[in-house]
XYZ file of C-alpha atoms in Angstrom:
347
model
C -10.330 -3.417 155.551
C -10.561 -5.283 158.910
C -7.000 -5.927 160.724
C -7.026 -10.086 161.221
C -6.145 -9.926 164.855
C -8.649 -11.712 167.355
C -10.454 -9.490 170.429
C -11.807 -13.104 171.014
C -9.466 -15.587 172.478
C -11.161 -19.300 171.322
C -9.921 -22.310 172.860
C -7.296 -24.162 171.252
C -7.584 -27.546 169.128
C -5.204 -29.781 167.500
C -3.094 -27.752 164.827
C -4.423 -27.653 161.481
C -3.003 -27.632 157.699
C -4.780 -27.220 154.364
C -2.186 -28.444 151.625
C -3.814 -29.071 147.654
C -1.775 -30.708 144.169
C -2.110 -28.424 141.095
C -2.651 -29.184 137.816
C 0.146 -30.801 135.636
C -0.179 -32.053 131.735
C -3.460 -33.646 131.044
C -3.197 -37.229 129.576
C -5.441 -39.155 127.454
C -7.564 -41.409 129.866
C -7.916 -38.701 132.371
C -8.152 -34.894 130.236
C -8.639 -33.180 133.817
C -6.225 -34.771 136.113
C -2.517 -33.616 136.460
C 0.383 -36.474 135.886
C 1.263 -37.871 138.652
C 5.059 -36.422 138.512
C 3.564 -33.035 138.447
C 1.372 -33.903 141.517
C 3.316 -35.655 143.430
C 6.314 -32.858 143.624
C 3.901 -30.208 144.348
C 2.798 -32.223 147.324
C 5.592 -32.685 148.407
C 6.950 -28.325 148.255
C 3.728 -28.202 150.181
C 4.881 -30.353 153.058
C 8.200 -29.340 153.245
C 7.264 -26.237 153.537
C 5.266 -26.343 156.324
C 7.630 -28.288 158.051
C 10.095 -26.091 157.449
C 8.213 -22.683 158.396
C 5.107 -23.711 160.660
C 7.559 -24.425 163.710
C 8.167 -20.882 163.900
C 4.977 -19.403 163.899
C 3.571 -18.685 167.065
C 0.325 -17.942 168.599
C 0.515 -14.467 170.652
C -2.075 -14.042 173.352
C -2.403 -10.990 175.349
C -5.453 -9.869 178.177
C -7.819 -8.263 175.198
C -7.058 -11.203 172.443
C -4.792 -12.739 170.041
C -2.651 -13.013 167.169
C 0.163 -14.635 165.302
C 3.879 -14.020 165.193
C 7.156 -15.757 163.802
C 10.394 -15.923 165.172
C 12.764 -13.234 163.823
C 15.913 -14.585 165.647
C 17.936 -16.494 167.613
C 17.470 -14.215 170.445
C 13.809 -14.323 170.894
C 12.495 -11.707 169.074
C 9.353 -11.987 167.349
C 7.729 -9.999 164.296
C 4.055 -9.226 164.447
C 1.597 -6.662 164.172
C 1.019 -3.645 166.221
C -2.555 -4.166 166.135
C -1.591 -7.629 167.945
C 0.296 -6.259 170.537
C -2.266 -3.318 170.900
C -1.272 -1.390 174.491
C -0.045 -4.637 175.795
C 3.632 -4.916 177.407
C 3.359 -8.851 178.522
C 2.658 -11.794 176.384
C 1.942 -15.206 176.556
C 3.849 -17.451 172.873
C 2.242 -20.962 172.587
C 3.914 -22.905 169.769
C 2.559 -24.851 167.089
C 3.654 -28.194 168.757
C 2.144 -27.043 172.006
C 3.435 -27.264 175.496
C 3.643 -24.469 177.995
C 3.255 -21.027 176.813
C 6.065 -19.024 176.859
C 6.244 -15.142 178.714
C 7.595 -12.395 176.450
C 7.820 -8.701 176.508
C 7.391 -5.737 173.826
C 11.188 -5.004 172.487
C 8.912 -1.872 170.459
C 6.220 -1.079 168.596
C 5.759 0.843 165.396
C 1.617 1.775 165.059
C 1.532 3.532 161.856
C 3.094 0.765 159.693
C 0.895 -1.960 161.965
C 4.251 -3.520 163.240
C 5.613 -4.827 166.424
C 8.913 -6.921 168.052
C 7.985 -9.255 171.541
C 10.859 -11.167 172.792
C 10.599 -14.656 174.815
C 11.944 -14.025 178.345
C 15.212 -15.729 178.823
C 15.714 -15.774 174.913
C 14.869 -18.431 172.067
C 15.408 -21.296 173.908
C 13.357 -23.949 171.519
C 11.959 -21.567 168.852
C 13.118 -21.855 166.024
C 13.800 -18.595 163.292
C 12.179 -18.757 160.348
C 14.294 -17.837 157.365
C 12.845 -14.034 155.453
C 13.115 -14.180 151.809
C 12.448 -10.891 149.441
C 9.509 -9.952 148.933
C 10.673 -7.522 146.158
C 10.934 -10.671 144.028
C 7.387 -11.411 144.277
C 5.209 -11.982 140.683
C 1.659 -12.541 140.484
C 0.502 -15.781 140.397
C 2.980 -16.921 142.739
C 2.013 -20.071 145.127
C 1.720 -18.689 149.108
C 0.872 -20.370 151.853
C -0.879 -18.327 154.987
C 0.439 -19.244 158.263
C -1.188 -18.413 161.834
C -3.748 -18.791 164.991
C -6.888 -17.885 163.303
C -9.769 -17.917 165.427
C -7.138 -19.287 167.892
C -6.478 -22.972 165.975
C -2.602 -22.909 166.321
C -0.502 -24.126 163.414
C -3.448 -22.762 160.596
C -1.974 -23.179 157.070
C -4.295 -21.468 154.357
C -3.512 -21.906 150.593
C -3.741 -19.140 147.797
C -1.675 -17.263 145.127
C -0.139 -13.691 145.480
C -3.027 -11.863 143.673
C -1.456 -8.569 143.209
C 1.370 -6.341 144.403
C 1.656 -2.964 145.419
C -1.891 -1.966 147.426
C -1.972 0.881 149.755
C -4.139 -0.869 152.181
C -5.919 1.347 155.089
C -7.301 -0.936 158.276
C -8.604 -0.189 161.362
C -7.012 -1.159 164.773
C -8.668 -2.455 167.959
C -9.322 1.149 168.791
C -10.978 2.020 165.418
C -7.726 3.911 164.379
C -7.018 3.752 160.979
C -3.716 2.192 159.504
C -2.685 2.745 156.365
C 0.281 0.138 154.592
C 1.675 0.971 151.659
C 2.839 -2.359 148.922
C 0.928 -4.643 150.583
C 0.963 -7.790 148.839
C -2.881 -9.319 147.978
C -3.080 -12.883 148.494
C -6.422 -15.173 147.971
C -5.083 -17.461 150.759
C -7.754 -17.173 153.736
C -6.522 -14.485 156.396
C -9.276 -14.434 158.666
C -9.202 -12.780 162.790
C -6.174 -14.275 164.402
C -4.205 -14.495 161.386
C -2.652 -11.206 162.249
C 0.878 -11.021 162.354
C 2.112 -14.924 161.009
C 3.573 -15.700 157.956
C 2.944 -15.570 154.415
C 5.099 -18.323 152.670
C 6.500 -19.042 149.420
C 7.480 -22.080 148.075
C 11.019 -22.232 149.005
C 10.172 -21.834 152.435
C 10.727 -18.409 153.148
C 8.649 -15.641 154.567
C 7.681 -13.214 152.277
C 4.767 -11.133 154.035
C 3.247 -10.566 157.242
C -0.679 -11.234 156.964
C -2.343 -7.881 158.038
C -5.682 -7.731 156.879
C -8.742 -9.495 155.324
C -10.805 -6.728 153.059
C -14.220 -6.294 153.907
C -17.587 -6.240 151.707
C -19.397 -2.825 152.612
C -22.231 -4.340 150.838
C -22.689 -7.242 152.652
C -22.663 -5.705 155.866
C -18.641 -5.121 156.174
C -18.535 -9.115 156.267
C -15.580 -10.583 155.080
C -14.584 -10.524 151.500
C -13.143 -14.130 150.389
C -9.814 -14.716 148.937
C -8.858 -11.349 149.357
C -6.103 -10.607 152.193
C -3.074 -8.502 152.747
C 0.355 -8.567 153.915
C 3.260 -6.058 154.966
C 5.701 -7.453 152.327
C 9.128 -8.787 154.229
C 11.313 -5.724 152.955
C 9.379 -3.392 155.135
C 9.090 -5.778 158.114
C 12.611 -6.450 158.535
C 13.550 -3.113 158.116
C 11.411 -1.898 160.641
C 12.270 -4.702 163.034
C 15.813 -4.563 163.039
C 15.129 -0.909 164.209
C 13.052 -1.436 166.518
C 15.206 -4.830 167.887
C 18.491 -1.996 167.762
C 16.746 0.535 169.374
C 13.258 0.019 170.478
C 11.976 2.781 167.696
C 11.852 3.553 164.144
C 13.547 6.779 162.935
C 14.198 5.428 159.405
C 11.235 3.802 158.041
C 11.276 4.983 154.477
C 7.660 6.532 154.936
C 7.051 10.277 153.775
C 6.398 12.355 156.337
C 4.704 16.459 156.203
C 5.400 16.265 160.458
C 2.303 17.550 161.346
C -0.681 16.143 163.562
C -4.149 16.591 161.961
C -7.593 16.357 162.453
C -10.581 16.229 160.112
C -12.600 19.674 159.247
C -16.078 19.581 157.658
C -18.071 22.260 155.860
C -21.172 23.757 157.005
C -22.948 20.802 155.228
C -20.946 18.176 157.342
C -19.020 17.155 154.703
C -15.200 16.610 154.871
C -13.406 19.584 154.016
C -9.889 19.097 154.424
C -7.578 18.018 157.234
C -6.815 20.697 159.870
C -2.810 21.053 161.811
C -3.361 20.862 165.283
C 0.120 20.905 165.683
C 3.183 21.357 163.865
C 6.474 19.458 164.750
C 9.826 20.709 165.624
C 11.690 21.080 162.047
C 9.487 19.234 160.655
C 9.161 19.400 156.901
C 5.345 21.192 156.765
C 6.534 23.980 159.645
C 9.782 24.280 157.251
C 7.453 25.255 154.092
C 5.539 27.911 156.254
C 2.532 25.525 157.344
C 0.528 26.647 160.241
C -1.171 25.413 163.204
C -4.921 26.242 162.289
C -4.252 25.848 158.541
C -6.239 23.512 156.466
C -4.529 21.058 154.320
C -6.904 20.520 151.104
C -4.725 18.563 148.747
C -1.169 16.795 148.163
C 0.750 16.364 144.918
C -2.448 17.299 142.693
C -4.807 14.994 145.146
C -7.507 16.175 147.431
C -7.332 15.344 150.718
C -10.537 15.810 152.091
C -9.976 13.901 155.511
C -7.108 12.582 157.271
C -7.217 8.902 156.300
C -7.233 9.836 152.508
C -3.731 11.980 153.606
C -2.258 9.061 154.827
C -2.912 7.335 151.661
C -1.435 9.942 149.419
C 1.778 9.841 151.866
C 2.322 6.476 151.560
C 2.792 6.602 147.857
C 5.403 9.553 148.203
C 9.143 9.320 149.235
C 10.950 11.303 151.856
C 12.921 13.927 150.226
C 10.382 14.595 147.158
C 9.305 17.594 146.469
C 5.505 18.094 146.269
C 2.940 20.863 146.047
C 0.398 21.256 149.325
C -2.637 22.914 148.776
C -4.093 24.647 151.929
C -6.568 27.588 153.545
C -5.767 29.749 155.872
C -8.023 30.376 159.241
C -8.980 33.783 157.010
C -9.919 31.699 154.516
C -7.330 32.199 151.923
C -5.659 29.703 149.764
C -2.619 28.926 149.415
C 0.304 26.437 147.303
C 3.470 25.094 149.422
C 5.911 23.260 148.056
C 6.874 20.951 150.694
C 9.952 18.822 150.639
C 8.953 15.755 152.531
C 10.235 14.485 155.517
C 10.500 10.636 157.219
C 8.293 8.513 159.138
C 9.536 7.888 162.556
C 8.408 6.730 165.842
């Protein structure tokens, strides 16, 4: 998967919307077409809704490229990815509607679950919040609208359908560091670099997602794959942003946690072999079991874990507080079972 931020600022054109009708009943003289009741109404959601949300999506520019956000509050803030911010402090926020751009700051930044809080200097002033709805009401097949500065074209609006629900979803950042989200929505609406960070839109014109990633096709080159984006669905995002808004960190982001940092081993073939601790945190739920610095973790709940991006992807399907088994060697080469009760998430 490719994270949709842009390391290629492109100059700016008029803003842009893609809006469609939907079928309806067929009638007699036209089998194919959709009454015009039907069409008409869905035209209509389609405009309102924009209207309603596309104000308060904003472009997010910083010296290495740019991304999306939307406007969390009345106060300034604004929710994007972390990937967007990248190791940026300063920001320049150019509305939809234009104008001057606005200067903003990072309130905090949360890597690992790819998000991120700017504020506006000298608060909201004109931006307006969007309204979050919940995303744990989602069902497949649902109408979305994609919202954002792809390619840098301010005010983008992408149609599509939430495709499927729940996808642990592993990206890279501008840095090649992999990110792993766990129930990521999968939308067909077209998240493409730039897109990172907007607003993924239902039809009652709240924000359900935050566009993340576009997958990639290895066999075409790792060129994009269409139709097939994800989100951070909205009940992660706003829990992690009010944390990071209250405190400028995240200490309770409902993530399992072993509290260990890692690094990939190979065999004498080259081949991935496990995932080595290079260091063991302070109470941390791993040191707690009797995990080791120099120990080799080679599986988690049943499944191997032969490097440390395939870890992250068995952690994000666990729970802090559950009980699991951890398979690992020891520097002598001896194998070992832990059962680990995991920890939380935090930075």
């Amino acid at each position: 998967m490719a994270g949709c931020g842009s390391s290629k600022p492109k100059s700016d054109s008029a803003p842009a919307a893609s809006s469609s009708a939907a079928g309806g009943q067929a009638s007699p003289a036209s089998p194919n077409a959709a009454t015009p009741q039907v069409s008409d109404q869905l035209q209509s959601d389609y405009e309102m809704m924009v209207a309603n949300v596309l104000p308060s999506v904003v472009q997010i520019s910083t010296d290495s490229g740019l991304g999306s956000g939307v406007v969390y509050d009345t106060k300034g803030d604004i929710l994007t990815n972390a990937h967007v911010v990248g190791q940026a402090t300063s920001f320049k926020v150019t509305q939809p509607t234009g104008g001057q751009p606005l200067t903003a700051s990072l309130v905090g930044s949360f890597p690992t679950g790819d998000l991120a809080v700017i504020r506006v200097s000298g608060g909201a002033g004109g931006l307006k919040p969007a309204k979050f709805g919940d995303s744990t009401k989602l069902k497949v097949g649902q109408i979305v609208l994609a919202m954002g500065s792809p390619l840098g074209l301010t005010g983008t609006v992408t149609e599509g359908i939430v495709s499927a629900l729940g996808r642990t979803v592993t990206s890279n950042d501008a840095n090649g560091a992999a990110i792993t989200v766990g129930d990521a929505i999968q939308t067909s609406a077209a998240i493409n670099n730039g897109n990172s960070g907007g607003a993924l839109v239902d039809l009652s014109s709240e924000v359900v997602g935050i566009p993340s990633a576009a997958a990639l096709n290895p066999e075409l080159g790792n060129s994009a794959a269409p139709g097939i984006g994800f989100a951070i669905p909205t009940a992660t995002a706003t829990r992690i942003a009010d944390q990071l808004i209250a405190s400028g960190k995240v200490t309770d982001s409902g993530r399992a946690a072993l509290g260990v940092k890692v690094q990939g081993v190979v065999d004498n073939n080259g081949t991935p072999a496990g995932v080595g601790i290079a260091q063991v945190e302070a109470n941390s739920a791993a040191g707690a079991a009797g995990l080791k610095v120099g120990d080799v973790i080679t599986a988690v709940n049943g499944t191997p874990t032969p490097d440390p991006t395939t870890l992250s992807q068995v952690l994000v399907t666990l729970k802090p507080g559950q009980q699991v088994k951890v398979d690992y060697t020891s520097p002598d080469g001896s194998k070992h079972t832990a059962t680990v009760t995991l920890g939380t998430l935090n930075g």
